[in-house]
Each structure stands twice: as structure tokens, then as C-alpha cells.
Short mmCIF file of C-alpha atoms and ligand atoms in Angstrom, two decimals:
data_model
loop_
_atom_site.label_atom_id
_atom_site.label_comp_id
_atom_site.label_asym_id
_atom_site.label_seq_id
_atom_site.Cartn_x
_atom_site.Cartn_y
_atom_site.Cartn_z
CA MET U 7 48.03 -100.41 -3.27
CA LEU U 8 50.24 -99.70 -6.25
CA ALA U 9 52.62 -102.46 -5.23
CA PHE U 10 49.70 -104.82 -4.86
CA LEU U 11 48.39 -103.96 -8.33
CA LEU U 12 51.84 -104.36 -9.75
CA ALA U 13 52.19 -107.75 -8.13
CA LEU U 14 48.81 -108.73 -9.55
CA VAL U 15 49.80 -107.61 -13.03
CA LEU U 16 53.14 -109.40 -12.77
CA SER U 17 51.58 -112.65 -11.64
CA ALA U 18 49.06 -112.40 -14.49
CA VAL U 19 51.94 -111.88 -16.87
CA THR U 20 53.93 -114.81 -15.58
CA SER U 21 50.97 -117.15 -15.70
CA THR U 22 49.87 -116.15 -19.20
CA VAL U 23 53.35 -116.10 -20.70
CA ALA U 24 53.30 -119.84 -21.12
CA ARG U 25 56.79 -120.22 -22.47
CA PRO U 26 59.69 -118.31 -23.98
CA GLN U 27 58.78 -116.62 -27.26
CA SER U 28 61.76 -118.17 -28.97
CA TYR U 29 61.54 -121.84 -29.86
CA ALA U 30 65.31 -122.03 -29.59
CA VAL U 31 65.29 -120.72 -26.02
CA TRP U 32 62.34 -122.91 -25.12
CA ALA U 33 64.02 -126.04 -26.51
CA ALA U 34 67.30 -125.28 -24.75
CA ASP U 35 65.75 -124.34 -21.41
CA SER U 36 63.59 -127.48 -21.50
CA ALA U 37 66.54 -129.77 -22.20
CA ILE U 38 68.47 -128.07 -19.39
CA ALA U 39 65.53 -128.29 -16.98
CA ARG U 40 65.45 -132.04 -17.60
CA GLY U 41 69.22 -132.33 -17.15
CA GLN U 42 69.67 -133.60 -20.71
CA GLY U 43 73.06 -133.49 -22.38
CA ASN U 44 75.05 -132.78 -19.21
CA GLY U 45 77.71 -135.48 -19.60
CA LEU U 46 75.81 -137.91 -17.38
CA ASP U 47 73.56 -140.82 -18.27
CA ALA U 48 70.17 -141.55 -16.71
CA ASN U 49 71.89 -143.14 -13.72
CA GLY U 50 74.15 -140.16 -13.13
CA LYS U 51 77.23 -141.88 -14.54
CA ALA U 52 79.65 -140.01 -16.80
CA ILE U 53 79.10 -140.69 -20.49
CA VAL U 54 80.84 -139.35 -23.58
CA SER U 55 77.87 -138.90 -25.90
CA TYR U 56 77.53 -137.40 -29.36
CA GLU U 57 74.01 -136.25 -28.49
CA HIS U 58 75.48 -134.12 -25.75
CA GLY U 59 77.97 -132.73 -28.25
CA GLU U 60 75.11 -131.92 -30.61
CA LEU U 61 73.22 -130.05 -27.86
CA GLN U 62 76.39 -128.20 -26.84
CA TRP U 63 76.84 -127.06 -30.46
CA GLY U 64 73.40 -125.44 -30.28
CA LEU U 65 73.97 -123.99 -26.80
CA GLN U 66 77.18 -122.32 -27.99
CA GLN U 67 75.21 -120.51 -30.68
CA LEU U 68 72.41 -119.65 -28.29
CA TYR U 69 74.90 -118.25 -25.80
CA ASP U 70 76.28 -116.01 -28.54
CA LEU U 71 72.79 -114.86 -29.46
CA THR U 72 71.39 -114.27 -25.97
CA GLY U 73 74.42 -113.69 -23.76
CA ASN U 74 72.72 -115.88 -21.14
CA LYS U 75 75.64 -117.18 -19.08
CA SER U 76 73.60 -120.20 -17.95
CA TYR U 77 74.13 -121.76 -21.37
CA PHE U 78 77.88 -121.41 -21.08
CA SER U 79 77.89 -122.85 -17.54
CA TYR U 80 75.82 -125.80 -18.68
CA ILE U 81 78.21 -126.54 -21.54
CA GLN U 82 81.17 -126.40 -19.18
CA LYS U 83 79.49 -128.52 -16.53
CA GLY U 84 78.69 -131.14 -19.18
CA ILE U 85 82.31 -131.42 -20.27
CA ASP U 86 83.70 -131.26 -16.73
CA ASN U 87 81.62 -134.36 -16.05
CA ILE U 88 83.62 -136.33 -18.65
CA VAL U 89 87.09 -134.76 -18.44
CA PHE U 90 89.19 -135.17 -15.30
CA PRO U 91 91.19 -132.13 -14.08
CA ASN U 92 94.30 -133.71 -15.66
CA GLY U 93 92.57 -133.82 -19.06
CA THR U 94 91.90 -137.56 -19.18
CA VAL U 95 88.58 -138.29 -20.89
CA HIS U 96 86.47 -140.77 -18.94
CA GLY U 97 82.82 -141.85 -19.18
CA SER U 98 83.23 -145.13 -21.08
CA TYR U 99 85.65 -143.58 -23.56
CA ASN U 100 88.47 -145.84 -24.69
CA VAL U 101 90.73 -144.84 -27.60
CA ALA U 102 91.29 -148.51 -28.43
CA ASP U 103 87.61 -148.99 -29.30
CA PHE U 104 88.15 -146.70 -32.30
CA VAL U 105 84.59 -145.39 -32.44
CA LEU U 106 83.90 -142.06 -34.17
CA ASP U 107 80.79 -141.20 -32.11
CA PRO U 108 82.48 -139.92 -28.93
CA LEU U 109 84.62 -137.49 -30.96
CA ARG U 110 81.51 -135.37 -31.43
CA THR U 111 82.11 -133.90 -27.97
CA GLY U 112 85.55 -132.77 -29.21
CA PRO U 113 84.28 -129.48 -30.67
CA THR U 114 83.13 -128.57 -27.17
CA PHE U 115 86.60 -129.28 -25.74
CA LEU U 116 88.00 -126.88 -28.32
CA TYR U 117 85.32 -124.28 -27.60
CA LEU U 118 86.07 -124.37 -23.87
CA TYR U 119 89.81 -124.25 -24.49
CA GLU U 120 89.37 -121.12 -26.59
CA LYS U 121 86.97 -119.49 -24.11
CA THR U 122 88.78 -120.36 -20.87
CA GLY U 123 92.34 -121.32 -21.78
CA GLY U 124 91.92 -124.34 -19.51
CA VAL U 125 94.78 -126.70 -20.30
CA LYS U 126 92.75 -129.79 -19.52
CA TYR U 127 90.50 -129.09 -22.51
CA LYS U 128 93.52 -129.07 -24.80
CA VAL U 129 94.80 -132.30 -23.27
CA ALA U 130 91.40 -133.89 -23.86
CA ALA U 131 91.31 -132.63 -27.45
CA ASP U 132 94.80 -134.05 -28.02
CA ILE U 133 93.56 -137.46 -26.88
CA PHE U 134 90.78 -137.37 -29.47
CA ARG U 135 93.13 -136.09 -32.15
CA GLY U 136 95.46 -138.95 -31.30
CA GLN U 137 92.67 -141.43 -31.94
CA LEU U 138 92.35 -140.13 -35.50
CA ASN U 139 96.06 -140.72 -36.16
CA SER U 140 95.65 -144.44 -35.65
CA HIS U 141 91.97 -144.86 -36.47
CA PRO U 142 91.49 -147.79 -38.88
CA ARG U 143 90.63 -146.93 -42.47
CA THR U 144 89.49 -148.54 -45.71
CA ALA U 145 92.03 -148.98 -48.50
CA GLN U 146 90.68 -145.69 -49.94
CA GLY U 147 91.29 -143.90 -46.64
CA GLN U 148 87.80 -143.64 -45.16
CA PHE U 149 87.70 -143.97 -41.37
CA TRP U 150 85.86 -147.12 -40.29
CA HIS U 151 82.75 -146.23 -38.36
CA LYS U 152 84.00 -148.44 -35.54
CA LEU U 153 86.77 -150.96 -35.15
CA LYS U 154 84.08 -153.60 -34.73
CA TYR U 155 82.56 -152.71 -38.14
CA PRO U 156 85.55 -153.27 -40.40
CA ASN U 157 85.64 -151.29 -43.65
CA GLN U 158 82.28 -149.65 -43.04
CA GLY U 159 81.68 -145.98 -43.65
CA TRP U 160 78.42 -144.55 -42.26
CA LEU U 161 77.13 -141.06 -43.02
CA ASP U 162 76.73 -140.44 -39.30
CA GLY U 163 80.49 -140.73 -38.84
CA ILE U 164 81.17 -137.60 -40.87
CA TYR U 165 79.27 -135.49 -38.36
CA MET U 166 80.88 -137.33 -35.46
CA GLY U 167 84.51 -137.07 -36.53
CA GLU U 168 85.12 -134.41 -39.15
CA ILE U 169 83.93 -131.24 -37.42
CA PHE U 170 86.32 -131.95 -34.56
CA TYR U 171 89.11 -132.91 -36.95
CA ALA U 172 88.73 -129.67 -38.91
CA GLN U 173 88.39 -127.37 -35.90
CA TYR U 174 91.46 -128.92 -34.30
CA THR U 175 93.37 -128.44 -37.54
CA GLN U 176 92.17 -124.86 -37.92
CA ILE U 177 93.23 -123.93 -34.38
CA PHE U 178 96.49 -125.83 -33.96
CA GLU U 179 97.76 -126.86 -37.41
CA PRO U 180 96.23 -124.46 -39.94
CA ASN U 181 99.01 -125.20 -42.43
CA ASN U 182 98.68 -128.98 -42.21
CA LEU U 183 97.56 -129.60 -45.78
CA THR U 184 97.58 -133.36 -45.21
CA ALA U 185 94.95 -132.95 -42.52
CA TRP U 186 92.78 -130.63 -44.63
CA SER U 187 92.88 -132.97 -47.60
CA ASP U 188 92.12 -135.91 -45.32
CA VAL U 189 89.06 -134.11 -43.94
CA THR U 190 87.93 -133.40 -47.49
CA SER U 191 88.38 -136.96 -48.65
CA GLN U 192 86.24 -138.24 -45.76
CA TYR U 193 83.36 -136.29 -47.33
CA THR U 194 84.09 -137.16 -50.96
CA LEU U 195 84.65 -140.89 -50.34
CA MET U 196 81.43 -141.11 -48.38
CA PHE U 197 79.60 -139.28 -51.15
CA GLN U 198 80.98 -141.39 -54.00
CA ASN U 199 80.39 -144.66 -52.23
CA THR U 200 76.83 -144.02 -51.08
CA ILE U 201 75.18 -141.70 -53.62
CA GLN U 202 72.22 -143.37 -55.34
CA ASN U 203 72.86 -143.80 -59.01
CA ALA U 204 70.39 -142.84 -61.70
CA THR U 205 69.26 -146.39 -62.43
CA ALA U 206 68.68 -147.34 -58.79
CA PRO U 207 65.08 -148.18 -57.96
CA ASN U 208 63.28 -145.21 -56.38
CA ASN U 209 66.24 -143.00 -57.16
CA THR U 210 66.22 -139.85 -55.02
CA GLY U 211 69.76 -138.78 -55.86
CA LEU U 212 70.49 -138.96 -52.13
CA MET U 213 72.96 -141.00 -50.10
CA TYR U 214 72.41 -144.45 -48.65
CA HIS U 215 73.07 -144.83 -44.93
CA GLY U 216 76.50 -146.36 -45.43
CA TYR U 217 78.71 -148.75 -47.33
CA ASP U 218 81.05 -151.62 -46.73
CA PHE U 219 84.16 -151.28 -48.82
CA SER U 220 84.81 -155.02 -48.43
CA HIS U 221 81.20 -155.84 -49.46
CA LYS U 222 81.03 -158.36 -46.60
CA ALA U 223 78.13 -156.96 -44.59
CA SER U 224 74.84 -158.79 -45.09
CA TRP U 225 73.28 -155.58 -46.41
CA ALA U 226 76.06 -154.61 -48.82
CA SER U 227 74.88 -154.24 -52.42
CA PRO U 228 76.81 -156.50 -54.81
CA ASP U 229 77.74 -153.64 -57.14
CA ARG U 230 79.07 -150.97 -54.75
CA GLY U 231 78.67 -152.30 -51.23
CA HIS U 232 76.15 -149.70 -50.12
CA SER U 233 73.32 -150.28 -47.65
CA PRO U 234 69.76 -150.63 -48.99
CA GLU U 235 67.98 -147.46 -47.89
CA VAL U 236 68.29 -143.71 -47.46
CA TRP U 237 67.67 -143.12 -43.75
CA ASP U 238 66.66 -139.58 -42.85
CA ARG U 239 68.84 -139.10 -39.77
CA ALA U 240 72.02 -140.40 -41.39
CA LEU U 241 71.54 -137.96 -44.25
CA GLY U 242 70.65 -135.30 -41.67
CA TRP U 243 73.98 -135.76 -39.88
CA TYR U 244 75.85 -135.59 -43.16
CA SER U 245 73.95 -132.45 -44.25
CA MET U 246 74.71 -130.65 -40.99
CA ALA U 247 78.34 -131.71 -41.35
CA LEU U 248 78.44 -130.14 -44.84
CA VAL U 249 77.19 -126.70 -43.78
CA ASP U 250 79.13 -126.65 -40.54
CA MET U 251 82.35 -127.68 -42.29
CA LEU U 252 82.15 -124.93 -44.89
CA ALA U 253 82.12 -122.38 -42.07
CA ILE U 254 85.28 -123.92 -40.55
CA MET U 255 87.51 -124.86 -43.47
CA PRO U 256 89.32 -121.89 -45.05
CA ALA U 257 87.67 -120.99 -48.36
CA SER U 258 91.16 -120.84 -49.88
CA ASN U 259 91.62 -124.58 -49.32
CA ALA U 260 90.87 -126.73 -52.38
CA GLY U 261 88.71 -128.97 -50.22
CA HIS U 262 86.27 -126.15 -49.64
CA SER U 263 85.04 -126.17 -53.23
CA SER U 264 84.81 -129.99 -53.28
CA ILE U 265 82.59 -129.96 -50.20
CA LEU U 266 80.60 -127.01 -51.54
CA LYS U 267 79.95 -128.94 -54.74
CA ILE U 268 78.57 -131.90 -52.78
CA LEU U 269 76.29 -129.56 -50.84
CA GLN U 270 75.06 -127.93 -54.04
CA THR U 271 74.35 -131.34 -55.57
CA LEU U 272 72.64 -132.77 -52.55
CA PHE U 273 70.53 -129.97 -51.10
CA PRO U 274 68.16 -129.54 -54.07
CA LYS U 275 67.54 -133.31 -53.91
CA ILE U 276 66.77 -133.03 -50.21
CA VAL U 277 64.23 -130.31 -50.98
CA ALA U 278 62.76 -132.49 -53.74
CA ALA U 279 62.40 -135.45 -51.38
CA ALA U 280 60.24 -133.57 -48.85
CA ASP U 281 56.65 -134.75 -48.70
CA PRO U 282 54.66 -132.29 -50.84
CA THR U 283 51.71 -132.13 -48.44
CA THR U 284 53.38 -131.76 -45.06
CA GLY U 285 56.83 -130.54 -46.01
CA ALA U 286 58.37 -133.14 -43.68
CA TRP U 287 60.72 -136.00 -44.54
CA TRP U 288 60.01 -139.72 -44.32
CA LEU U 289 62.05 -141.90 -41.97
CA VAL U 290 63.00 -144.07 -44.95
CA ILE U 291 63.29 -141.48 -47.70
CA THR U 292 63.55 -144.07 -50.45
CA GLN U 293 60.09 -145.49 -49.71
CA PRO U 294 57.65 -142.59 -49.37
CA GLY U 295 54.14 -143.50 -48.35
CA ARG U 296 54.85 -147.18 -47.75
CA ALA U 297 52.88 -148.70 -44.86
CA LYS U 298 54.69 -148.23 -41.49
CA ASN U 299 56.93 -145.48 -42.84
CA TYR U 300 56.35 -142.12 -41.10
CA PHE U 301 57.57 -138.53 -40.92
CA GLU U 302 60.48 -138.42 -38.51
CA SER U 303 61.39 -135.42 -36.38
CA SER U 304 65.18 -135.59 -35.99
CA GLY U 305 65.97 -135.89 -39.70
CA THR U 306 63.38 -133.25 -40.60
CA SER U 307 64.87 -130.80 -38.08
CA MET U 308 68.40 -131.47 -39.31
CA PHE U 309 67.34 -130.67 -42.88
CA VAL U 310 65.67 -127.42 -41.81
CA TYR U 311 68.86 -126.34 -40.04
CA SER U 312 71.12 -127.34 -42.92
CA LEU U 313 69.03 -125.77 -45.69
CA LEU U 314 68.51 -122.47 -43.88
CA LYS U 315 72.14 -122.17 -42.83
CA ALA U 316 73.33 -122.99 -46.36
CA VAL U 317 71.16 -120.23 -47.83
CA ARG U 318 72.04 -117.73 -45.09
CA LEU U 319 75.76 -118.22 -45.62
CA GLY U 320 75.45 -118.16 -49.40
CA TYR U 321 76.55 -121.77 -50.00
CA ILE U 322 73.58 -122.29 -52.27
CA ALA U 323 71.59 -119.78 -54.30
CA ASP U 324 67.90 -119.51 -53.56
CA ALA U 325 66.86 -116.97 -56.17
CA ASP U 326 63.21 -118.05 -56.24
CA GLY U 327 63.04 -118.59 -52.48
CA SER U 328 62.04 -122.23 -52.85
CA ILE U 329 64.66 -123.61 -50.47
CA VAL U 330 63.74 -121.26 -47.65
CA ALA U 331 60.07 -121.89 -48.38
CA ALA U 332 60.60 -125.66 -48.07
CA ALA U 333 62.45 -125.23 -44.78
CA LYS U 334 59.77 -122.90 -43.40
CA LYS U 335 57.03 -125.31 -44.37
CA ALA U 336 58.81 -128.14 -42.60
CA PHE U 337 59.47 -125.98 -39.54
CA GLU U 338 55.80 -125.13 -39.29
CA TYR U 339 54.92 -128.82 -39.54
CA ILE U 340 57.41 -129.57 -36.76
CA THR U 341 56.03 -126.98 -34.36
CA ALA U 342 52.43 -128.01 -35.07
CA ASN U 343 53.01 -131.74 -34.70
CA TRP U 344 56.09 -132.57 -32.65
CA VAL U 345 56.43 -129.73 -30.17
CA VAL U 346 54.14 -130.00 -27.17
CA SER U 347 53.70 -127.72 -24.20
CA ASN U 348 53.94 -129.62 -20.93
CA ALA U 349 52.00 -128.66 -17.83
CA ASP U 350 55.20 -127.34 -16.24
CA MET U 351 55.78 -125.09 -19.29
CA THR U 352 58.68 -127.12 -20.60
CA MET U 353 58.69 -128.25 -24.20
CA GLY U 354 57.99 -131.88 -24.93
CA TRP U 355 59.44 -133.32 -28.13
CA LEU U 356 57.88 -136.15 -30.14
CA ASN U 357 58.62 -138.63 -32.88
CA THR U 358 62.38 -139.03 -32.93
CA VAL U 359 63.43 -142.55 -33.80
CA VAL U 360 65.72 -143.92 -31.10
CA VAL U 361 68.21 -145.70 -33.31
CA GLY U 362 69.18 -146.68 -36.83
CA SER U 363 72.21 -148.89 -37.04
CA LEU U 364 73.88 -150.87 -39.80
CA ASP U 365 74.71 -153.54 -37.26
CA THR U 366 71.48 -155.08 -38.61
CA THR U 367 69.78 -155.97 -41.88
CA GLY U 368 69.59 -152.23 -42.66
CA ASP U 369 66.42 -152.79 -44.66
CA PHE U 370 63.06 -151.02 -44.64
CA ASN U 371 61.53 -153.32 -42.03
CA TYR U 372 64.44 -152.74 -39.70
CA TYR U 373 64.18 -148.95 -39.75
CA VAL U 374 60.40 -148.79 -39.39
CA SER U 375 60.35 -151.25 -36.50
CA GLN U 376 62.60 -149.13 -34.25
CA PRO U 377 60.74 -147.25 -31.51
CA THR U 378 60.43 -143.49 -31.23
CA ASP U 379 60.70 -141.90 -27.82
CA LEU U 380 59.74 -138.74 -25.98
CA ASN U 381 62.24 -135.86 -25.64
CA ASP U 382 64.96 -137.69 -27.56
CA LEU U 383 67.97 -135.38 -27.48
CA LYS U 384 69.16 -136.26 -31.00
CA GLY U 385 65.94 -134.74 -32.29
CA LEU U 386 65.46 -132.01 -29.70
CA ALA U 387 69.01 -130.69 -30.20
CA ALA U 388 68.42 -130.70 -33.97
CA PHE U 389 65.23 -128.71 -33.36
CA LEU U 390 67.23 -126.21 -31.29
CA LEU U 391 69.58 -125.78 -34.26
CA ALA U 392 66.68 -125.51 -36.72
CA SER U 393 65.00 -122.91 -34.50
CA ILE U 394 68.16 -120.82 -34.28
CA GLU U 395 68.27 -120.66 -38.08
CA TYR U 396 64.52 -120.13 -38.46
CA GLU U 397 64.58 -117.27 -35.98
CA LYS U 398 67.39 -115.61 -37.94
CA LEU U 399 65.15 -115.36 -41.04
C1 NAG L 407 69.00 -118.25 -18.95
O1 NAG L 407 68.99 -119.65 -19.20
C2 NAG L 407 68.52 -120.41 -18.10
C3 NAG L 407 68.83 -121.88 -18.38
O2 NAG L 407 68.07 -122.38 -19.38
C4 NAG L 407 67.08 -120.08 -17.86
O3 NAG L 407 66.55 -120.86 -16.82
C5 NAG L 407 66.94 -118.60 -17.56
O4 NAG L 407 65.59 -118.26 -17.48
C6 NAG L 407 67.60 -117.76 -18.64
N1 NAG L 407 67.66 -116.38 -18.19
C7 NAG L 407 67.16 -115.37 -18.90
C8 NAG L 407 67.35 -114.01 -18.35
O5 NAG L 407 66.59 -115.54 -19.96
C1 NAG L 408 94.05 -138.42 -14.40
O1 NAG L 408 93.18 -138.37 -13.28
C2 NAG L 408 92.38 -139.53 -13.08
C3 NAG L 408 91.37 -139.25 -11.98
O2 NAG L 408 91.99 -138.71 -10.89
C4 NAG L 408 93.29 -140.70 -12.79
O3 NAG L 408 92.52 -141.87 -12.62
C5 NAG L 408 94.24 -140.88 -13.97
O4 NAG L 408 95.15 -141.91 -13.69
C6 NAG L 408 95.00 -139.61 -14.27
N1 NAG L 408 95.73 -139.79 -15.53
C7 NAG L 408 96.97 -139.40 -15.68
C8 NAG L 408 97.56 -139.65 -17.04
O5 NAG L 408 97.60 -138.84 -14.82
C1 NAG L 409 99.10 -133.37 -40.10
O1 NAG L 409 97.98 -134.19 -40.26
C2 NAG L 409 98.30 -135.54 -40.52
C3 NAG L 409 96.99 -136.26 -40.87
O2 NAG L 409 96.07 -136.23 -39.83
C4 NAG L 409 98.98 -136.13 -39.31
O3 NAG L 409 99.35 -137.47 -39.56
C5 NAG L 409 100.21 -135.31 -39.00
O4 NAG L 409 100.77 -135.76 -37.77
C6 NAG L 409 99.89 -133.85 -38.89
N1 NAG L 409 101.14 -133.07 -38.85
C7 NAG L 409 101.44 -132.22 -37.89
C8 NAG L 409 102.74 -131.50 -38.06
O5 NAG L 409 100.74 -132.03 -36.94
C1 NAG L 410 73.25 -148.49 -60.17
O1 NAG L 410 72.36 -149.11 -59.25
C2 NAG L 410 71.79 -150.33 -59.73
C3 NAG L 410 70.81 -150.80 -58.68
O2 NAG L 410 71.40 -150.85 -57.40
C4 NAG L 410 72.88 -151.34 -60.01
O3 NAG L 410 72.31 -152.54 -60.55
C5 NAG L 410 73.90 -150.77 -60.98
O4 NAG L 410 74.98 -151.64 -61.12
C6 NAG L 410 74.40 -149.41 -60.50
N1 NAG L 410 75.25 -148.82 -61.51
C7 NAG L 410 76.42 -148.28 -61.20
C8 NAG L 410 77.18 -147.65 -62.34
O5 NAG L 410 76.91 -148.27 -60.09
C1 NAG L 411 59.77 -147.78 -54.05
O1 NAG L 411 58.85 -146.94 -53.33
C2 NAG L 411 57.58 -147.51 -53.11
C3 NAG L 411 56.71 -146.45 -52.48
O2 NAG L 411 57.20 -146.07 -51.27
C4 NAG L 411 57.72 -148.76 -52.25
O3 NAG L 411 56.48 -149.35 -52.02
C5 NAG L 411 58.67 -149.72 -52.93
O4 NAG L 411 58.90 -150.81 -52.06
C6 NAG L 411 60.00 -149.06 -53.25
N1 NAG L 411 60.83 -149.98 -54.01
C7 NAG L 411 62.09 -150.22 -53.66
C8 NAG L 411 62.82 -151.20 -54.49
O5 NAG L 411 62.64 -149.65 -52.73
#
């Protein structure tokens, strides 16, 4: 009788507990349940993907917080799908393409090397590090986003390349001052070349999506070669790269204060650019309220993560609490509007724009005409990161 009652109570509990209490756990478990970010594409073929690297970055933190070994296994399985036992990286990766995006899985190689000592992860990391040694650059030294986009620096590329570059340096060459100053100049060159100037129309004090040092791209502004708009996800990548970098680079390195200064300049402007009513950020930040523009979920989540982490680690003062308040307001908008509970108790994720590329006109109409999709990992992984920070408050 007792056992029966217990079983009844337990089944009531399991059917009323609709989902994990923690948004971070719910987001991660849902991505895992769908097989997202596991080193394979929709057809089960190996793929080296920055989105997978972004998810793995969140799963590492969640593993530390929860001790749930499933997160670690999933990270390892995802990398084992793209690294052969001899350390060769496969899954459409080719050094000679000189693309920064795939390098975003590099931090996971380093993580697994440190956790397991597996030599193949070091071999794989060395392959990525080798790419950086011959990666094409502008005359000022900025890595090209891709070989096929000569002289172009995109904000996205900082997140893709620099976290790996810095972690590799910190682990294997901590005294390589050339590498540390190179990492720093990737941030400062990107900032100087894309920051909106005070006389720009609709000045937000934020950074345009990218620039072409040769001014040849159709979108390049005649004065400085920058692209026309501030796109939320590009700025989101760059913001995450700022906070994450400050936790990696030794504070004694001169570059640390240069990067800190950029963060302290930029983050108040990000707060100021949030929509006052909803707290969320527009897809095209430079054109708030314009027809077809909308609040976008990946960029908004990236800003929540970056702002909260920056305050938590003391990179920016928040004496009046306004930064945390802005991030909380946005987080509440996210959970009310973009997080949905599916019938199978997994989390559904809405409103992440699929793509924003400068292989286009890069203008307002381009960005707003790109589709959004369901459960897009670029946004869902950013929400995992935002939730981890929110839940630390
Ligand atoms: C650990 O994570 C896995 C994978 O997401 C999940 O299915 C499982 O419920 C978690 N276990 C616990 C004890 O929370
Ligand atoms: C590594 O292993 C893969 C798969 O077995 C093989 O195709 C490749 O040639 C090997 N690379 C080297 C450098 O041995
Ligand atoms: C230090 O970093 C620079 C720049 O990435 C690189 O060219 C050089 O090979 C590195 N030196 C050592 C000793 O690893
Ligand atoms: C500032 O931006 C405006 C508009 O893009 C441009 O005309 C002007 O040349 C820029 N000034 C500087 C100093 O870059
Ligand atoms: C400035 O912002 C307004 C409002 O979003 C928009 O309609 C206008 O097109 C923008 N102007 C420029 C030059 O971006």
C-alpha cells in the first residue's frame, strides 16, 4: 500500500514537474535531446561548426556547476566526431580555406586536452594554431575573415579566432608576448575600424558589422570602409569575446587594460541601445522601430550574458545597478517571448535570425529579409550562457 502511494506521489511529481527549474539546464538538456551541437550536421556527417563550439563553451560551465557527467560526455562525443584518433581535424575543415569560423571549436580541443590528456586533442589544437601563423591579414595586421573575403574584418571573427588563440597561448606559450600583443591588436583594430563616430547618422556609439580595409566591398563606406549597419549578433559575438578574453589573458599583460577599456566604452552604449519598453535589442540596432526590424533573440541573449558576466567579474562598475537591471529586464523578455515549452517537455527556442553575412549588400533590407528559425543553436547556446549568468545573480 505504502509503495503504491509512493508510486502515485512520484508519478504525480514527475508529471507536474514540467521541466528543470534551471533555464540553463533546460536549454542544455533540450539541445542534447535534439542532438544539436554534437559535431554532426543534419545528415549525420561530421562538421566543424562554431555553433557547436559555442554550445560546448556553455556545457563546460554547466558541467562545472552541476557535476552532471552527461555534459562532459556530450562535449567529448562532439569533438570525437570531428577529430580522428591521430588528431587530424575532419568535417569539411581545410586549413587552406583560411576561415576563422571553425577555430571556435578550438577552445573545446584545449578543454579536452586539459581534462583528459588525450594527445589527439593537442594535435588538433596545433593544426588550428598553425592556421593562425599563416592566416592572411590586412596591412594593419587584422586577420581576414576568410581568404575569400580579402581585407575584411568582421566582428564575428573575434569570437571565432581570438578565444582559441589566447587559450592556446596561455597554456603552451604564456611568455609569448608577440602572441599576446597580436591577440590584443585583433580587438583594437576591429574596434577602431568599426566604431560609429559621433557624426554618423543614428549614432549609437556601437560597432558596425565589419570593415574592408581596401574599401573595395560594395558596402564599404568611402571614409573608413565600414559596413552600413550595426547588426545585433555581430556585436553580440564581439561582446562575448571581450568578457571571455579578460578572464583568459593575464591581468599583468598590457593588452588586458586595452581590452578592458573597450569593454568599458562599449557596454554602457549597449545598455543605452536596448529598447526602453521591452529591454530587448533590435536586429538592426542602428534603425530602431523601422518597419520590418524586430527584436532578435541571439543578439539579445549574448548581451545578457556579456553584461552580467562583466559586472560579476568586476570589469565594469554597476554602482546604481542599472546594468544588471537592464540584463534582467531583457532576460525576462526572452523567457516570456522566445522560450516555449514543447509537449515533450523540451524547450523550444524562437526568433534567432539564421544568418547575417557581409557577402551581400550588408544594408538594412538585407538583414531584415533573412529568415528566423526554430531552435537555432546560435541563439539557444547564447541563451544557455545568459541563463548561467542570470542564475548566478
Ligand atoms: C544530466 O544531463 C543529462 C543530459 O542532458 C540529462 O538527461 C539528465 O537528466 C541529467 N541528470 C541529472 C541527474 O540531472
Ligand atoms: C589520420 O587518420 C585519418 C583517418 O584514419 C587518415 O585519413 C589520415 O590520413 C591520417 N592522417 C595522418 C597525418 O596520419
Ligand atoms: C609566438 O607567437 C607568434 C605570433 O603568433 C608566432 O609567430 C610565434 O611562432 C610564437 N612563438 C613561439 C616560440 O611559439
Ligand atoms: C564620421 O561618419 C560620417 C558618416 O559616415 C562620415 O561622413 C565622416 O567622415 C566620419 N568622420 C570620421 C572622422 O571618420
Ligand atoms: C535612423 O533611424 C530611423 C529609425 O529607425 C530610420 O528610419 C532611419 O532610416 C535611420 N537612418 C539611417 C541613415 O540609418
